[in-house]
Every structure is written in C-alpha cells, then in structure tokens.
Backbone as XML, in Angstrom:
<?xml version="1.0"?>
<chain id="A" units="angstrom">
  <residue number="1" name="UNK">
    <atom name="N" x="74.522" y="-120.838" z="74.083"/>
    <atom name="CA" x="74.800" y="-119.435" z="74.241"/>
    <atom name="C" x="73.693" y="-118.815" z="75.089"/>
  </residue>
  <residue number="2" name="UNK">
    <atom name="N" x="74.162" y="-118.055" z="75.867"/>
    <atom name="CA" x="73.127" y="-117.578" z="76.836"/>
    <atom name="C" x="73.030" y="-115.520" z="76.749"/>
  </residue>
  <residue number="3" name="UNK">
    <atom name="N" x="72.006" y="-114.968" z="76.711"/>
    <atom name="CA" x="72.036" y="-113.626" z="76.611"/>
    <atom name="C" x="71.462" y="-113.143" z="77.628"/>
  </residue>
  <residue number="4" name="UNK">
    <atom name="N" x="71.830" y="-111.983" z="78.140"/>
    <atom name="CA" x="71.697" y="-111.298" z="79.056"/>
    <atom name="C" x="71.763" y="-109.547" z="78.758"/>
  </residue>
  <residue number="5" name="UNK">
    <atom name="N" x="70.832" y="-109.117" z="79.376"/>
    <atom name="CA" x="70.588" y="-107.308" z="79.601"/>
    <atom name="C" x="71.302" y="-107.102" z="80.251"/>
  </residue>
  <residue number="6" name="UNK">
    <atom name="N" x="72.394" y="-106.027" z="80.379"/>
    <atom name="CA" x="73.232" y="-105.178" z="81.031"/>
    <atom name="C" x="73.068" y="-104.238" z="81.343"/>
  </residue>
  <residue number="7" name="UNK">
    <atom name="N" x="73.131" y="-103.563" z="82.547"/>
    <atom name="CA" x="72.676" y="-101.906" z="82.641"/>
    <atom name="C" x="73.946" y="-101.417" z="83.186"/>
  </residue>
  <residue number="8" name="UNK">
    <atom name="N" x="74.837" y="-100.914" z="82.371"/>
    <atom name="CA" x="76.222" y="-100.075" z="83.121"/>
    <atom name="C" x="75.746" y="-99.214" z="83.706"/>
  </residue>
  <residue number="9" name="UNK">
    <atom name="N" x="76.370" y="-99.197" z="84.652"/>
    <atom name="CA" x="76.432" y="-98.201" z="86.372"/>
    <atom name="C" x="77.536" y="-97.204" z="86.311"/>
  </residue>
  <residue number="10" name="UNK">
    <atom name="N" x="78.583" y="-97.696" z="85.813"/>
    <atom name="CA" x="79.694" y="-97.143" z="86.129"/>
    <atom name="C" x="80.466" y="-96.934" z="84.616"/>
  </residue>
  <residue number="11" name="UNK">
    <atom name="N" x="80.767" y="-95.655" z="84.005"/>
    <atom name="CA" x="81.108" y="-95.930" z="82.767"/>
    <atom name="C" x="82.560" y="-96.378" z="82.244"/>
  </residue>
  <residue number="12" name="UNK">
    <atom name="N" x="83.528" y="-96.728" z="83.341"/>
    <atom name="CA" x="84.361" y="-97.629" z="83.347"/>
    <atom name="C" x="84.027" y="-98.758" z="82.626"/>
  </residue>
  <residue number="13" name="UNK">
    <atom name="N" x="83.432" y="-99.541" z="82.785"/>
    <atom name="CA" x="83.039" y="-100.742" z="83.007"/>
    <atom name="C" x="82.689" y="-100.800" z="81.342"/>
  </residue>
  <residue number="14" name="UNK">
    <atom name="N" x="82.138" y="-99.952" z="80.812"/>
    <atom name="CA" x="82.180" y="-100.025" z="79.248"/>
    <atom name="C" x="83.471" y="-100.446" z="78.855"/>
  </residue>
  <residue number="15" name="UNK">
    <atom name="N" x="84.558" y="-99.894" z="79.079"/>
    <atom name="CA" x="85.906" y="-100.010" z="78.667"/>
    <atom name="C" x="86.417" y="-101.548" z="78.452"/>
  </residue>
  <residue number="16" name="UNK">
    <atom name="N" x="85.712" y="-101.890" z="79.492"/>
    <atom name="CA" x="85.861" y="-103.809" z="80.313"/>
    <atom name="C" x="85.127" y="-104.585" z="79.135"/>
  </residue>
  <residue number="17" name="UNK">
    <atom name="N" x="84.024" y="-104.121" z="78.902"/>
    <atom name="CA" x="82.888" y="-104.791" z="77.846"/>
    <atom name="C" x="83.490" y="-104.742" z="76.294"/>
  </residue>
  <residue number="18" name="UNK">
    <atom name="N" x="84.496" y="-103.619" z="76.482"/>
    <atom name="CA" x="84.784" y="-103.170" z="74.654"/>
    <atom name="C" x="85.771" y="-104.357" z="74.572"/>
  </residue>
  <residue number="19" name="UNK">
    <atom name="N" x="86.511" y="-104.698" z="75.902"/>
    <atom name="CA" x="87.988" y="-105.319" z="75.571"/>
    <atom name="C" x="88.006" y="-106.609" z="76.258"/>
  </residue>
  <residue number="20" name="UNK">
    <atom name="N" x="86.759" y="-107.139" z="76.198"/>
    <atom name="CA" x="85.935" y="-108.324" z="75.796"/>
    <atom name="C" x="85.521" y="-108.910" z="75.045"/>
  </residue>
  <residue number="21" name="UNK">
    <atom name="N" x="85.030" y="-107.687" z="74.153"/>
    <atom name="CA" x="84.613" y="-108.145" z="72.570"/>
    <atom name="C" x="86.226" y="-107.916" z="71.836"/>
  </residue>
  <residue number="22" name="UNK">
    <atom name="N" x="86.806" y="-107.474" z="72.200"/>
    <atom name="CA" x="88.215" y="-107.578" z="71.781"/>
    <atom name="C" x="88.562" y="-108.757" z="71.301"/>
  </residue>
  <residue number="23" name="UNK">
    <atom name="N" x="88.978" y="-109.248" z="72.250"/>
    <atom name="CA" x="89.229" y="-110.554" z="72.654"/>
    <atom name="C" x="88.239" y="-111.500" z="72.556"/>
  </residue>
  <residue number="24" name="UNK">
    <atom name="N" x="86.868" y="-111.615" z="71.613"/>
    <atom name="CA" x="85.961" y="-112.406" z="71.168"/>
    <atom name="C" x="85.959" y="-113.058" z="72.325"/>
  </residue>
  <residue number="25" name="UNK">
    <atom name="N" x="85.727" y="-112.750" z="73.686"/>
    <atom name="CA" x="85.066" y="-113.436" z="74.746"/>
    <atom name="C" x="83.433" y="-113.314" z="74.580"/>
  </residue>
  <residue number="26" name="UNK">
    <atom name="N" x="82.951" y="-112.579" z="74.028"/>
    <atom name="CA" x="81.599" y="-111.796" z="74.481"/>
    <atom name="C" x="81.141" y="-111.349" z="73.100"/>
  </residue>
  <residue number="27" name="UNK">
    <atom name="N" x="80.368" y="-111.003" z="72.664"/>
    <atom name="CA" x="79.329" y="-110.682" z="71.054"/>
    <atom name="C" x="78.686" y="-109.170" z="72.030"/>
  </residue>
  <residue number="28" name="UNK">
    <atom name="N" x="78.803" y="-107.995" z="71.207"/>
    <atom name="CA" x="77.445" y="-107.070" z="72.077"/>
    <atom name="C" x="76.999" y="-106.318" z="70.585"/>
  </residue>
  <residue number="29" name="UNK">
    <atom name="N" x="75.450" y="-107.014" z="70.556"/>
    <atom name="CA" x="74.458" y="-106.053" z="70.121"/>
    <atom name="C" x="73.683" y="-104.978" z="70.596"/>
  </residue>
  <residue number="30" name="UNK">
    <atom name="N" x="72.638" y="-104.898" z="69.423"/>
    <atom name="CA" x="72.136" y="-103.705" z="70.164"/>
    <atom name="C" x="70.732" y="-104.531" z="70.571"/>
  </residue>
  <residue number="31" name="UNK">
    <atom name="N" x="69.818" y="-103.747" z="70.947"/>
    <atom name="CA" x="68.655" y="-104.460" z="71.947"/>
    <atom name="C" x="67.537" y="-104.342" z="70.403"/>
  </residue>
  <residue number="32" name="UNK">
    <atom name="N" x="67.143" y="-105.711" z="69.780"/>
    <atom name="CA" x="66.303" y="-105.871" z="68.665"/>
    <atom name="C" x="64.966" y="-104.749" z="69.082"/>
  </residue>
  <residue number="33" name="UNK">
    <atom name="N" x="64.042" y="-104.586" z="67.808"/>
    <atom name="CA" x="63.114" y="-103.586" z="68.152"/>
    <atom name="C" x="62.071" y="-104.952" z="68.523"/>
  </residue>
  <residue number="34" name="UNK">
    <atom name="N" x="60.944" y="-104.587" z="69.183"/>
    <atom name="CA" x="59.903" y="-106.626" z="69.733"/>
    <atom name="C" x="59.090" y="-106.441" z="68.389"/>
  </residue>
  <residue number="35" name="UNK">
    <atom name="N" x="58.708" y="-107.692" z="68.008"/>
    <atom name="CA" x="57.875" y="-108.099" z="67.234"/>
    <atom name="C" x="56.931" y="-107.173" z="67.337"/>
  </residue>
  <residue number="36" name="UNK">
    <atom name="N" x="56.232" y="-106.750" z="68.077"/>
    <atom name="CA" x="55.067" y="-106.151" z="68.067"/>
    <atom name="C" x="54.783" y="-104.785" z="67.142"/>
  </residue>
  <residue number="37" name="UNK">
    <atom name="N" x="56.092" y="-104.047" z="67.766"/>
    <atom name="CA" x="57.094" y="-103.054" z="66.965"/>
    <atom name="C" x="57.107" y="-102.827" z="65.896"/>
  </residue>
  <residue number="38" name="UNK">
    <atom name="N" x="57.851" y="-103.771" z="65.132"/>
    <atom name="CA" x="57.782" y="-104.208" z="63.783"/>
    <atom name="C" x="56.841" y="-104.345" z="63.018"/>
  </residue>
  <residue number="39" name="UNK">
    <atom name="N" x="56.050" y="-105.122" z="63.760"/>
    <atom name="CA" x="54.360" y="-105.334" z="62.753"/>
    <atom name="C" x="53.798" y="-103.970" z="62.637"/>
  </residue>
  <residue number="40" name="UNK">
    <atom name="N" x="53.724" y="-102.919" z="64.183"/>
    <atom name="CA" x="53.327" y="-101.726" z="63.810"/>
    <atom name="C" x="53.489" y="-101.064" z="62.917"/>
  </residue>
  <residue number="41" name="UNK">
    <atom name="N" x="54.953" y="-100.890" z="62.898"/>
    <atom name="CA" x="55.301" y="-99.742" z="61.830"/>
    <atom name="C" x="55.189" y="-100.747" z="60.410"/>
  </residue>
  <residue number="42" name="UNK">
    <atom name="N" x="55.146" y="-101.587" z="60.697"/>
    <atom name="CA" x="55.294" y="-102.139" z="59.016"/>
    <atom name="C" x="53.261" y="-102.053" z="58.575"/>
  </residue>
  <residue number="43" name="UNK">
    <atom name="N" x="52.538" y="-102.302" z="59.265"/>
    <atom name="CA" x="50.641" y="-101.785" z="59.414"/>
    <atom name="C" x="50.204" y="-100.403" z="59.152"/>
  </residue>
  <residue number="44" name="UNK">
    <atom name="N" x="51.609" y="-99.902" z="60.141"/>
    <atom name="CA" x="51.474" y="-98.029" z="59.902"/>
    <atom name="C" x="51.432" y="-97.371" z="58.427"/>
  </residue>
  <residue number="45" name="UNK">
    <atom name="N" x="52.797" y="-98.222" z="57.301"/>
    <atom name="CA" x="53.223" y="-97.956" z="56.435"/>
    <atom name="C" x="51.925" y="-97.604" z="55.512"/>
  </residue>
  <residue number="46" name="UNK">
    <atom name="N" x="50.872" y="-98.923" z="55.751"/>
    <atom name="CA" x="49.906" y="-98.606" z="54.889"/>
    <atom name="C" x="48.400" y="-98.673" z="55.029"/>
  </residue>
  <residue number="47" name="UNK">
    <atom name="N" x="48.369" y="-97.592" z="56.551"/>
    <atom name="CA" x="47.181" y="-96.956" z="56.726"/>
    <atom name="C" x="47.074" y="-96.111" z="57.089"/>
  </residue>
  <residue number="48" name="UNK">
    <atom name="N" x="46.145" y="-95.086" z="56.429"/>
    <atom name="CA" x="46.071" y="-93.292" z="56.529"/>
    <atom name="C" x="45.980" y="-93.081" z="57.931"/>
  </residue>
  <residue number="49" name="UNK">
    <atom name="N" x="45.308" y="-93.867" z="58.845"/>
    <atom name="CA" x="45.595" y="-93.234" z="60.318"/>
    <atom name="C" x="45.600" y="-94.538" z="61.190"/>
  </residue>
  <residue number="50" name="UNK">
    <atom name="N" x="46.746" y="-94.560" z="62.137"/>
    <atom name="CA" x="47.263" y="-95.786" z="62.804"/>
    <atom name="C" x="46.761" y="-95.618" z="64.422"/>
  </residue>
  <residue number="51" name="UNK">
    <atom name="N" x="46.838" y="-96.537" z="65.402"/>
    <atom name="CA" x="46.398" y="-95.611" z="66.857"/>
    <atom name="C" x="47.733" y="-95.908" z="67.403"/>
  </residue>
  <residue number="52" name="UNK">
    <atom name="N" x="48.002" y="-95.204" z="68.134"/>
    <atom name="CA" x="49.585" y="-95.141" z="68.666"/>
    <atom name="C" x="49.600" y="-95.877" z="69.713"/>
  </residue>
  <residue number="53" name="UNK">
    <atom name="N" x="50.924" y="-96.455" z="70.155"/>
    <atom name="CA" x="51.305" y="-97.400" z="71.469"/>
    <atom name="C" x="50.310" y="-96.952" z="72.586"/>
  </residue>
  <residue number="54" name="UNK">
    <atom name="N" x="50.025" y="-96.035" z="73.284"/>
    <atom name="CA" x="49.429" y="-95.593" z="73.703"/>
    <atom name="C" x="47.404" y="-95.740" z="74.113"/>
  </residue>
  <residue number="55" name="UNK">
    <atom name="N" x="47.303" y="-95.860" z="72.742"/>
    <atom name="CA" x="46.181" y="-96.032" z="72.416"/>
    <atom name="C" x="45.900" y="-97.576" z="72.436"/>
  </residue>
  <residue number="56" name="UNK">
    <atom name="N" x="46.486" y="-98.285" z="71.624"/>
    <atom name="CA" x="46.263" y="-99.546" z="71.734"/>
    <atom name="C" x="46.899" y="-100.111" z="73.212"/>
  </residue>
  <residue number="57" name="UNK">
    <atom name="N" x="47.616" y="-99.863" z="74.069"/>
    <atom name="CA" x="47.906" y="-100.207" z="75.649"/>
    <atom name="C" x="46.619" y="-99.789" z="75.932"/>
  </residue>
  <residue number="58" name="UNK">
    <atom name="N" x="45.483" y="-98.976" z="75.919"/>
    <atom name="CA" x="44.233" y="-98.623" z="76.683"/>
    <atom name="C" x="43.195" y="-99.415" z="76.081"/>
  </residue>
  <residue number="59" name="UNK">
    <atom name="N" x="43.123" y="-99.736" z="74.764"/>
    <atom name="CA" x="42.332" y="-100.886" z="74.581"/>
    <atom name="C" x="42.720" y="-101.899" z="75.009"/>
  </residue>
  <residue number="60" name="UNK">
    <atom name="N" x="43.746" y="-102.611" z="75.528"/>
    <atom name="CA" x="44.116" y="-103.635" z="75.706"/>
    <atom name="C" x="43.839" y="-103.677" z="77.488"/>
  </residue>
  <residue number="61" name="UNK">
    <atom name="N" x="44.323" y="-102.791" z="77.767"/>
    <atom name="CA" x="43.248" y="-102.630" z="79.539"/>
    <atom name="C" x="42.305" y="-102.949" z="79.315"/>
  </residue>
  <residue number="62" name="UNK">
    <atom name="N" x="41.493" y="-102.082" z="78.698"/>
    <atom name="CA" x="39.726" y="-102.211" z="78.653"/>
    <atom name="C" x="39.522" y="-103.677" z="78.330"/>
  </residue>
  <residue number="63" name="UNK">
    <atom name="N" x="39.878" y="-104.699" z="77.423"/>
    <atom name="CA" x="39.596" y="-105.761" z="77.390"/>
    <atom name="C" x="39.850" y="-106.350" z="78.316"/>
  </residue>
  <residue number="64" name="UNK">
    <atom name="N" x="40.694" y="-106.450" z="78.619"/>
    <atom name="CA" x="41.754" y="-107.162" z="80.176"/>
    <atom name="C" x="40.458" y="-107.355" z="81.277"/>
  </residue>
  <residue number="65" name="UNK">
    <atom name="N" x="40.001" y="-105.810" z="81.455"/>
    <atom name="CA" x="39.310" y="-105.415" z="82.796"/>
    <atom name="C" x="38.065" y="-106.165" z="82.501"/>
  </residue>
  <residue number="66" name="UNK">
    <atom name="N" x="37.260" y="-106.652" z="80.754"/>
    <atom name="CA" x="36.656" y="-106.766" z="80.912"/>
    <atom name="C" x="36.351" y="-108.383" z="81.177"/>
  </residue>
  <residue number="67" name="UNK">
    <atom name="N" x="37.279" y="-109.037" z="80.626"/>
    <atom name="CA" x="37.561" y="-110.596" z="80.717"/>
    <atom name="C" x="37.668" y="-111.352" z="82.087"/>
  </residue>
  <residue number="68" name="UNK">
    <atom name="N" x="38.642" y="-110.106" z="82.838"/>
    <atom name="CA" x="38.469" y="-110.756" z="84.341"/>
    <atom name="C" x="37.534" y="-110.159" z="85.185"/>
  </residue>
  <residue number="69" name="UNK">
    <atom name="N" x="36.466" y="-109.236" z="84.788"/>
    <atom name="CA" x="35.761" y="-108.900" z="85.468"/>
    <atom name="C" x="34.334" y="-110.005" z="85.554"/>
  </residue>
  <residue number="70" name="UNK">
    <atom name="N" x="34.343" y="-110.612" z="84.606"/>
    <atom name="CA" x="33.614" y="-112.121" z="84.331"/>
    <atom name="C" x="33.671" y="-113.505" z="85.478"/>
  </residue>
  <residue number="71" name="UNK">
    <atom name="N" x="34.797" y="-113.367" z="85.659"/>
    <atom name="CA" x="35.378" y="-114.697" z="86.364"/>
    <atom name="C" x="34.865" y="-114.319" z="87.933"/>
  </residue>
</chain>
C-alpha cells in the first residue's frame, strides 16, 4: 500500500475522491498529528509552564548554528 498527500486545486475533484472511496478503490484519512506533537501536548499536560513550537524551533537553530559552526 502506498500513501500519498493530496492538495485539491479544483473542488470538483473532491467529488472524484468521495466516489472512490465509494467504490473502496482508495481509503482517505485525515493527516495524523507527528510524533513530536503528541509527546508535546502529552509533556504539556504535566508542566506548569511548557515553551511553545516556536520557542523550541529557536533553540533548535541555536544548537544547529552552533554544531556546524565547529566543523
């Protein structure tokens, strides 16, 4: 089984996708939340203050910049 991202263009074309899964040619979910995601909010649950996506993407630069700034 092979999966693939779809980006409809044209909202026709939904109609095509519904009566696909009709006809059990095709399975459509929804897009899972990533692991990373998950661990957050499940870390968030039980600590008084969390750093947001945001925050942790800028620590994760700062390390980045500092690892290859070595080499």
């Amino acid at each position: 089984m092979e999966a693939l991202k779809i980006e409809i263009l044209n909202p026709k074309a939904l109609q095509l996708i519904k009566d696909m899964q009709d006809l059990n040619l095709i399975k459509v979910s929804e897009d899972p939340a990533s692991k990373l995601q998950t661990y957050l909010k499940k870390m968030r649950k039980n600590a008084s203050s969390a750093p947001s996506l945001d925050e942790i993407a800028t620590i994760v630069k700062e390390v980045r910049v500092k690892r290859y700034a070595k080499k």
